[in-house]
Amino acid sequence: MKEKRFWLRTVILAIMLAAIGYTIYSNVFVEKKTIQVGDSAPDFVLTDLNGNKIQLSDYRGKGVFLNFWGTWCKPCEKEMPYINSQYNVYKNEGVEVIAVNAGEAKVTVQTFVDRFQLTFPVVIDQQDQVMNAYNIGPLPATFLIDKEGKIVDIITGMMTEEDVKKYMERIQP
């Protein structure tokens, strides 16, 4: 009985040490790819609030204003009407907006969208796969993507309506 317990404890200890070792290795030695201006924007597929699949690569040939946000984020709340207003100006000029929510409940996001009467596609990143691919830290964060799928600029923090207008003009094809 004591010998079985010894081997069981030894195996559990070995598994724990392996897990700790892997965690340290992956956090210290594995280089995470940082997205930079000039890089190709990582492609993704997410579902919008109407059940439609939104794939970034489907927007090639258009400028994309890719905004990461949350309903709890006060700067995000403040800039959403600006983004919507400028989207309505530039959508016929080849500029698209994709708003990626930070994994909140669909009902919460839908309530927010309805309150601000947003007219652009809003998707929810439930598993944080897109947020991780773009190395998103604090919200809001916006990536300007040109018609070739290249990142033109990365904006962190809140934008004014004038900022949004200027950025949409930059990615206009």
Short mmCIF file of N, CA, C and O in Angstrom, two decimals, residues 5-109:
data_model
loop_
_atom_site.label_atom_id
_atom_site.label_comp_id
_atom_site.label_asym_id
_atom_site.label_seq_id
_atom_site.Cartn_x
_atom_site.Cartn_y
_atom_site.Cartn_z
N ARG A 5 1.25 4.25 -2.96
CA ARG A 5 1.10 5.67 -2.63
C ARG A 5 2.35 6.44 -3.04
O ARG A 5 2.27 7.56 -3.56
N PHE A 6 3.51 5.86 -2.82
CA PHE A 6 4.77 6.50 -3.20
C PHE A 6 4.82 6.75 -4.70
O PHE A 6 5.16 7.84 -5.16
N TRP A 7 4.47 5.73 -5.50
CA TRP A 7 4.52 5.87 -6.95
C TRP A 7 3.46 6.85 -7.46
O TRP A 7 3.72 7.63 -8.38
N LEU A 8 2.29 6.82 -6.84
CA LEU A 8 1.25 7.76 -7.23
C LEU A 8 1.69 9.19 -6.95
O LEU A 8 1.54 10.07 -7.80
N ARG A 9 2.25 9.44 -5.81
CA ARG A 9 2.74 10.77 -5.46
C ARG A 9 3.87 11.20 -6.40
O ARG A 9 3.97 12.36 -6.79
N THR A 10 4.74 10.26 -6.73
CA THR A 10 5.85 10.56 -7.62
C THR A 10 5.35 10.95 -9.00
O THR A 10 5.83 11.92 -9.60
N VAL A 11 4.36 10.22 -9.53
CA VAL A 11 3.79 10.53 -10.84
C VAL A 11 3.11 11.90 -10.81
O VAL A 11 3.29 12.72 -11.72
N ILE A 12 2.33 12.16 -9.78
CA ILE A 12 1.64 13.47 -9.66
C ILE A 12 2.66 14.59 -9.57
O ILE A 12 2.52 15.63 -10.23
N LEU A 13 3.71 14.41 -8.80
CA LEU A 13 4.76 15.42 -8.67
C LEU A 13 5.45 15.65 -10.02
O LEU A 13 5.71 16.79 -10.40
N ALA A 14 5.72 14.59 -10.76
CA ALA A 14 6.36 14.72 -12.07
C ALA A 14 5.46 15.48 -13.04
O ALA A 14 5.94 16.35 -13.80
N ILE A 15 4.17 15.19 -13.01
CA ILE A 15 3.23 15.90 -13.89
C ILE A 15 3.19 17.37 -13.53
O ILE A 15 3.22 18.26 -14.41
N MET A 16 3.15 17.69 -12.24
CA MET A 16 3.11 19.09 -11.80
C MET A 16 4.38 19.82 -12.20
O MET A 16 4.33 20.96 -12.66
N LEU A 17 5.54 19.17 -12.04
CA LEU A 17 6.81 19.79 -12.42
C LEU A 17 6.87 20.03 -13.94
O LEU A 17 7.36 21.07 -14.38
N ALA A 18 6.36 19.08 -14.70
CA ALA A 18 6.33 19.25 -16.15
C ALA A 18 5.43 20.43 -16.53
O ALA A 18 5.79 21.24 -17.40
N ALA A 19 4.28 20.53 -15.90
CA ALA A 19 3.36 21.63 -16.20
C ALA A 19 3.98 22.97 -15.82
O ALA A 19 3.89 23.95 -16.58
N ILE A 20 4.63 23.05 -14.68
CA ILE A 20 5.29 24.29 -14.26
C ILE A 20 6.43 24.63 -15.22
O ILE A 20 6.59 25.77 -15.62
N GLY A 21 7.20 23.64 -15.59
CA GLY A 21 8.30 23.86 -16.53
C GLY A 21 7.81 24.36 -17.87
O GLY A 21 8.38 25.29 -18.44
N TYR A 22 6.73 23.77 -18.38
CA TYR A 22 6.17 24.22 -19.66
C TYR A 22 5.66 25.64 -19.57
O TYR A 22 5.86 26.44 -20.48
N THR A 23 5.00 25.96 -18.47
CA THR A 23 4.47 27.32 -18.28
C THR A 23 5.60 28.34 -18.26
O THR A 23 5.52 29.38 -18.93
N ILE A 24 6.65 28.06 -17.54
CA ILE A 24 7.80 28.97 -17.49
C ILE A 24 8.44 29.09 -18.87
O ILE A 24 8.72 30.19 -19.34
N TYR A 25 8.64 27.97 -19.54
CA TYR A 25 9.24 27.98 -20.87
C TYR A 25 8.41 28.81 -21.85
O TYR A 25 8.94 29.66 -22.56
N SER A 26 7.08 28.56 -21.88
CA SER A 26 6.25 29.25 -22.87
C SER A 26 6.13 30.74 -22.58
O SER A 26 5.94 31.53 -23.49
N ASN A 27 6.24 31.14 -21.32
CA ASN A 27 6.14 32.56 -20.99
C ASN A 27 7.46 33.30 -21.12
O ASN A 27 7.47 34.51 -21.36
N VAL A 28 8.57 32.61 -20.98
CA VAL A 28 9.87 33.27 -21.00
C VAL A 28 10.58 33.11 -22.34
O VAL A 28 11.11 34.08 -22.88
N PHE A 29 10.55 31.92 -22.90
CA PHE A 29 11.37 31.64 -24.06
C PHE A 29 10.65 31.66 -25.40
O PHE A 29 11.28 31.83 -26.43
N VAL A 30 9.34 31.48 -25.41
CA VAL A 30 8.61 31.48 -26.67
C VAL A 30 8.24 32.92 -27.02
O VAL A 30 7.57 33.60 -26.25
N GLU A 31 8.71 33.35 -28.16
CA GLU A 31 8.46 34.72 -28.59
C GLU A 31 7.06 34.83 -29.17
O GLU A 31 6.67 34.08 -30.05
N LYS A 32 6.28 35.77 -28.63
CA LYS A 32 4.95 36.01 -29.16
C LYS A 32 5.06 36.99 -30.31
O LYS A 32 5.78 37.97 -30.23
N LYS A 33 4.35 36.70 -31.38
CA LYS A 33 4.38 37.56 -32.56
C LYS A 33 3.62 38.83 -32.25
O LYS A 33 2.47 38.83 -31.87
N THR A 34 4.30 39.94 -32.39
CA THR A 34 3.67 41.23 -32.20
C THR A 34 3.23 41.76 -33.55
O THR A 34 4.00 41.78 -34.50
N ILE A 35 1.97 42.17 -33.61
CA ILE A 35 1.43 42.74 -34.84
C ILE A 35 1.95 44.16 -34.97
O ILE A 35 1.89 44.94 -34.02
N GLN A 36 2.45 44.49 -36.15
CA GLN A 36 3.00 45.83 -36.37
C GLN A 36 2.45 46.43 -37.65
O GLN A 36 1.95 45.72 -38.53
N VAL A 37 2.57 47.74 -37.75
CA VAL A 37 2.20 48.44 -38.98
C VAL A 37 3.01 47.85 -40.14
O VAL A 37 4.20 47.59 -40.00
N GLY A 38 2.34 47.58 -41.24
CA GLY A 38 3.00 46.98 -42.41
C GLY A 38 2.77 45.48 -42.51
O GLY A 38 2.94 44.90 -43.59
N ASP A 39 2.40 44.83 -41.40
CA ASP A 39 2.12 43.39 -41.42
C ASP A 39 0.78 43.13 -42.10
O ASP A 39 -0.09 44.01 -42.14
N SER A 40 0.63 41.91 -42.60
CA SER A 40 -0.69 41.49 -43.08
C SER A 40 -1.59 41.28 -41.86
O SER A 40 -1.15 40.69 -40.87
N ALA A 41 -2.80 41.74 -41.94
CA ALA A 41 -3.74 41.57 -40.84
C ALA A 41 -4.12 40.10 -40.72
O ALA A 41 -4.50 39.48 -41.72
N PRO A 42 -4.01 39.51 -39.53
CA PRO A 42 -4.41 38.11 -39.36
C PRO A 42 -5.89 37.92 -39.73
O PRO A 42 -6.74 38.69 -39.29
N ASP A 43 -6.14 36.92 -40.54
CA ASP A 43 -7.51 36.64 -40.97
C ASP A 43 -8.27 35.97 -39.83
O ASP A 43 -7.68 35.31 -38.96
N PHE A 44 -9.57 36.12 -39.83
CA PHE A 44 -10.42 35.48 -38.81
C PHE A 44 -11.82 35.34 -39.37
O PHE A 44 -12.19 35.99 -40.35
N VAL A 45 -12.59 34.48 -38.73
CA VAL A 45 -14.01 34.31 -39.03
C VAL A 45 -14.75 34.35 -37.70
O VAL A 45 -14.45 33.57 -36.80
N LEU A 46 -15.68 35.29 -37.57
CA LEU A 46 -16.54 35.37 -36.40
C LEU A 46 -17.97 35.57 -36.89
O LEU A 46 -18.20 35.98 -38.03
N THR A 47 -18.93 35.31 -36.02
CA THR A 47 -20.34 35.44 -36.37
C THR A 47 -20.89 36.75 -35.82
O THR A 47 -20.65 37.09 -34.66
N ASP A 48 -21.62 37.48 -36.67
CA ASP A 48 -22.20 38.74 -36.20
C ASP A 48 -23.50 38.47 -35.43
O ASP A 48 -23.92 37.32 -35.28
N LEU A 49 -24.13 39.51 -34.95
CA LEU A 49 -25.32 39.37 -34.12
C LEU A 49 -26.53 38.84 -34.89
O LEU A 49 -27.49 38.37 -34.28
N ASN A 50 -26.46 38.88 -36.22
CA ASN A 50 -27.55 38.34 -37.05
C ASN A 50 -27.28 36.91 -37.51
O ASN A 50 -28.05 36.36 -38.30
N GLY A 51 -26.16 36.33 -37.06
CA GLY A 51 -25.84 34.95 -37.43
C GLY A 51 -25.02 34.82 -38.70
O GLY A 51 -24.77 33.71 -39.16
N ASN A 52 -24.59 35.94 -39.29
CA ASN A 52 -23.79 35.91 -40.51
C ASN A 52 -22.31 35.74 -40.17
O ASN A 52 -21.82 36.35 -39.22
N LYS A 53 -21.63 34.95 -40.99
CA LYS A 53 -20.18 34.78 -40.81
C LYS A 53 -19.47 35.99 -41.40
O LYS A 53 -19.72 36.36 -42.55
N ILE A 54 -18.59 36.57 -40.62
CA ILE A 54 -17.78 37.71 -41.06
C ILE A 54 -16.34 37.24 -41.13
O ILE A 54 -15.77 36.83 -40.11
N GLN A 55 -15.76 37.24 -42.32
CA GLN A 55 -14.36 36.86 -42.50
C GLN A 55 -13.61 38.07 -43.02
O GLN A 55 -14.01 38.68 -44.02
N LEU A 56 -12.53 38.41 -42.33
CA LEU A 56 -11.78 39.61 -42.69
C LEU A 56 -11.32 39.58 -44.14
O LEU A 56 -11.44 40.59 -44.85
N SER A 57 -10.84 38.46 -44.61
CA SER A 57 -10.32 38.39 -45.98
C SER A 57 -11.40 38.66 -47.04
O SER A 57 -11.07 39.01 -48.17
N ASP A 58 -12.66 38.52 -46.68
CA ASP A 58 -13.74 38.83 -47.62
C ASP A 58 -13.82 40.33 -47.91
O ASP A 58 -14.48 40.74 -48.86
N TYR A 59 -13.15 41.13 -47.10
CA TYR A 59 -13.18 42.59 -47.25
C TYR A 59 -12.00 43.12 -48.05
O TYR A 59 -11.81 44.33 -48.12
N ARG A 60 -11.21 42.22 -48.67
CA ARG A 60 -10.09 42.68 -49.52
C ARG A 60 -10.64 43.59 -50.60
O ARG A 60 -11.71 43.36 -51.13
N GLY A 61 -9.87 44.63 -50.89
CA GLY A 61 -10.32 45.62 -51.86
C GLY A 61 -11.01 46.81 -51.20
O GLY A 61 -11.30 47.80 -51.86
N LYS A 62 -11.27 46.67 -49.90
CA LYS A 62 -11.88 47.76 -49.14
C LYS A 62 -10.98 48.10 -47.97
O LYS A 62 -10.19 47.26 -47.52
N GLY A 63 -11.09 49.30 -47.46
CA GLY A 63 -10.42 49.66 -46.23
C GLY A 63 -11.24 49.14 -45.07
O GLY A 63 -12.47 49.19 -45.10
N VAL A 64 -10.57 48.61 -44.05
CA VAL A 64 -11.29 48.07 -42.89
C VAL A 64 -10.84 48.79 -41.62
O VAL A 64 -9.65 48.89 -41.33
N PHE A 65 -11.82 49.25 -40.89
CA PHE A 65 -11.66 49.92 -39.60
C PHE A 65 -12.03 48.86 -38.57
O PHE A 65 -13.21 48.63 -38.30
N LEU A 66 -11.03 48.14 -38.05
CA LEU A 66 -11.24 47.01 -37.14
C LEU A 66 -11.12 47.50 -35.71
O LEU A 66 -10.03 47.84 -35.25
N ASN A 67 -12.25 47.55 -35.01
CA ASN A 67 -12.31 48.13 -33.67
C ASN A 67 -12.60 47.06 -32.63
O ASN A 67 -13.55 46.29 -32.77
N PHE A 68 -11.76 46.99 -31.58
CA PHE A 68 -11.96 46.07 -30.46
C PHE A 68 -12.53 46.86 -29.30
O PHE A 68 -11.98 47.91 -28.93
N TRP A 69 -13.60 46.35 -28.67
CA TRP A 69 -14.32 47.13 -27.68
C TRP A 69 -15.07 46.24 -26.69
O TRP A 69 -15.17 45.05 -26.87
N GLY A 70 -15.61 46.88 -25.65
CA GLY A 70 -16.45 46.21 -24.67
C GLY A 70 -17.55 47.15 -24.22
O GLY A 70 -17.36 48.37 -24.20
N THR A 71 -18.70 46.60 -23.83
CA THR A 71 -19.81 47.44 -23.39
C THR A 71 -19.50 48.15 -22.08
O THR A 71 -20.04 49.21 -21.81
N TRP A 72 -18.63 47.58 -21.29
CA TRP A 72 -18.26 48.14 -19.99
C TRP A 72 -17.20 49.23 -20.10
O TRP A 72 -16.90 49.93 -19.16
N CYS A 73 -16.62 49.38 -21.29
CA CYS A 73 -15.52 50.32 -21.53
C CYS A 73 -16.09 51.70 -21.85
O CYS A 73 -16.69 51.89 -22.92
N LYS A 74 -15.92 52.65 -20.94
CA LYS A 74 -16.48 54.00 -21.12
C LYS A 74 -15.93 54.71 -22.37
O LYS A 74 -16.69 55.30 -23.12
N PRO A 75 -14.60 54.65 -22.63
CA PRO A 75 -14.12 55.27 -23.88
C PRO A 75 -14.72 54.61 -25.13
O PRO A 75 -15.01 55.30 -26.11
N CYS A 76 -14.94 53.29 -25.07
CA CYS A 76 -15.56 52.59 -26.20
C CYS A 76 -16.98 53.11 -26.41
O CYS A 76 -17.40 53.38 -27.54
N GLU A 77 -17.70 53.26 -25.32
CA GLU A 77 -19.07 53.74 -25.37
C GLU A 77 -19.13 55.15 -25.98
O GLU A 77 -20.01 55.46 -26.77
N LYS A 78 -18.16 55.96 -25.62
CA LYS A 78 -18.14 57.34 -26.11
C LYS A 78 -17.82 57.41 -27.61
O LYS A 78 -18.39 58.23 -28.34
N GLU A 79 -16.90 56.54 -28.09
CA GLU A 79 -16.49 56.64 -29.50
C GLU A 79 -17.40 55.88 -30.46
O GLU A 79 -17.37 56.15 -31.66
N MET A 80 -18.22 54.98 -29.99
CA MET A 80 -19.09 54.20 -30.89
C MET A 80 -20.01 55.08 -31.74
O MET A 80 -20.12 54.84 -32.95
N PRO A 81 -20.67 56.10 -31.19
CA PRO A 81 -21.49 56.96 -32.06
C PRO A 81 -20.65 57.68 -33.13
O PRO A 81 -21.13 57.88 -34.25
N TYR A 82 -19.42 58.03 -32.80
CA TYR A 82 -18.53 58.67 -33.79
C TYR A 82 -18.22 57.70 -34.93
O TYR A 82 -18.24 58.08 -36.10
N ILE A 83 -17.90 56.46 -34.55
CA ILE A 83 -17.58 55.45 -35.56
C ILE A 83 -18.80 55.21 -36.45
O ILE A 83 -18.69 55.16 -37.67
N ASN A 84 -19.97 55.10 -35.83
CA ASN A 84 -21.20 54.85 -36.60
C ASN A 84 -21.50 56.02 -37.55
O ASN A 84 -21.83 55.81 -38.72
N SER A 85 -21.35 57.23 -37.06
CA SER A 85 -21.60 58.41 -37.88
C SER A 85 -20.67 58.45 -39.08
O SER A 85 -21.12 58.68 -40.22
N GLN A 86 -19.40 58.21 -38.86
CA GLN A 86 -18.43 58.26 -39.97
C GLN A 86 -18.57 57.05 -40.89
O GLN A 86 -18.33 57.16 -42.09
N TYR A 87 -18.98 55.91 -40.33
CA TYR A 87 -19.23 54.74 -41.17
C TYR A 87 -20.33 55.05 -42.19
O TYR A 87 -20.22 54.70 -43.36
N ASN A 88 -21.37 55.73 -41.73
CA ASN A 88 -22.47 56.08 -42.63
C ASN A 88 -22.02 57.03 -43.74
O ASN A 88 -22.60 57.04 -44.81
N VAL A 89 -20.96 57.78 -43.49
CA VAL A 89 -20.40 58.67 -44.52
C VAL A 89 -19.51 57.89 -45.48
O VAL A 89 -19.57 58.07 -46.70
N TYR A 90 -18.67 56.99 -44.94
CA TYR A 90 -17.63 56.34 -45.74
C TYR A 90 -17.98 54.94 -46.27
O TYR A 90 -17.23 54.39 -47.06
N LYS A 91 -19.10 54.36 -45.85
CA LYS A 91 -19.41 53.00 -46.30
C LYS A 91 -19.59 52.91 -47.81
O LYS A 91 -19.29 51.89 -48.41
N ASN A 92 -20.06 53.98 -48.42
CA ASN A 92 -20.20 53.99 -49.89
C ASN A 92 -18.91 54.40 -50.59
O ASN A 92 -18.86 54.47 -51.81
N GLU A 93 -17.88 54.67 -49.81
CA GLU A 93 -16.57 55.06 -50.34
C GLU A 93 -15.55 53.92 -50.20
O GLU A 93 -14.36 54.14 -50.34
N GLY A 94 -16.03 52.70 -49.87
CA GLY A 94 -15.14 51.55 -49.79
C GLY A 94 -14.52 51.31 -48.43
O GLY A 94 -13.54 50.58 -48.31
N VAL A 95 -15.08 51.90 -47.37
CA VAL A 95 -14.58 51.69 -46.02
C VAL A 95 -15.60 50.88 -45.23
O VAL A 95 -16.79 51.20 -45.22
N GLU A 96 -15.13 49.81 -44.60
CA GLU A 96 -15.99 48.96 -43.78
C GLU A 96 -15.53 49.02 -42.33
O GLU A 96 -14.35 49.20 -42.05
N VAL A 97 -16.47 48.83 -41.42
CA VAL A 97 -16.17 48.75 -40.00
C VAL A 97 -16.53 47.35 -39.53
O VAL A 97 -17.59 46.83 -39.87
N ILE A 98 -15.64 46.74 -38.76
CA ILE A 98 -15.94 45.50 -38.05
C ILE A 98 -15.63 45.78 -36.59
O ILE A 98 -14.49 46.12 -36.25
N ALA A 99 -16.65 45.68 -35.75
CA ALA A 99 -16.48 45.92 -34.32
C ALA A 99 -16.42 44.57 -33.61
O ALA A 99 -17.40 43.81 -33.63
N VAL A 100 -15.27 44.27 -32.99
CA VAL A 100 -15.06 42.99 -32.31
C VAL A 100 -15.24 43.19 -30.81
O VAL A 100 -14.45 43.86 -30.17
N ASN A 101 -16.32 42.60 -30.28
CA ASN A 101 -16.58 42.71 -28.86
C ASN A 101 -15.73 41.69 -28.10
O ASN A 101 -15.48 40.59 -28.56
N ALA A 102 -15.34 42.09 -26.90
CA ALA A 102 -14.44 41.29 -26.06
C ALA A 102 -15.15 40.18 -25.31
O ALA A 102 -15.08 40.09 -24.08
N GLY A 103 -15.88 39.32 -26.02
CA GLY A 103 -16.41 38.09 -25.45
C GLY A 103 -17.56 38.22 -24.47
O GLY A 103 -17.72 37.37 -23.59
N GLU A 104 -18.36 39.24 -24.61
CA GLU A 104 -19.49 39.42 -23.70
C GLU A 104 -20.71 38.62 -24.19
O GLU A 104 -20.73 38.13 -25.31
N ALA A 105 -21.73 38.56 -23.35
CA ALA A 105 -22.96 37.84 -23.69
C ALA A 105 -23.66 38.54 -24.86
O ALA A 105 -23.67 39.78 -24.94
N LYS A 106 -24.26 37.75 -25.74
CA LYS A 106 -24.91 38.29 -26.93
C LYS A 106 -26.00 39.30 -26.55
O LYS A 106 -26.12 40.35 -27.18
N VAL A 107 -26.78 39.02 -25.51
CA VAL A 107 -27.86 39.92 -25.12
C VAL A 107 -27.31 41.28 -24.66
O VAL A 107 -27.89 42.32 -24.97
N THR A 108 -26.18 41.27 -23.98
CA THR A 108 -25.54 42.51 -23.52
C THR A 108 -25.08 43.33 -24.72
O THR A 108 -25.30 44.55 -24.78
N VAL A 109 -24.44 42.66 -25.66
CA VAL A 109 -23.93 43.33 -26.86
C VAL A 109 -25.09 43.85 -27.71
O VAL A 109 -25.05 44.99 -28.20
#
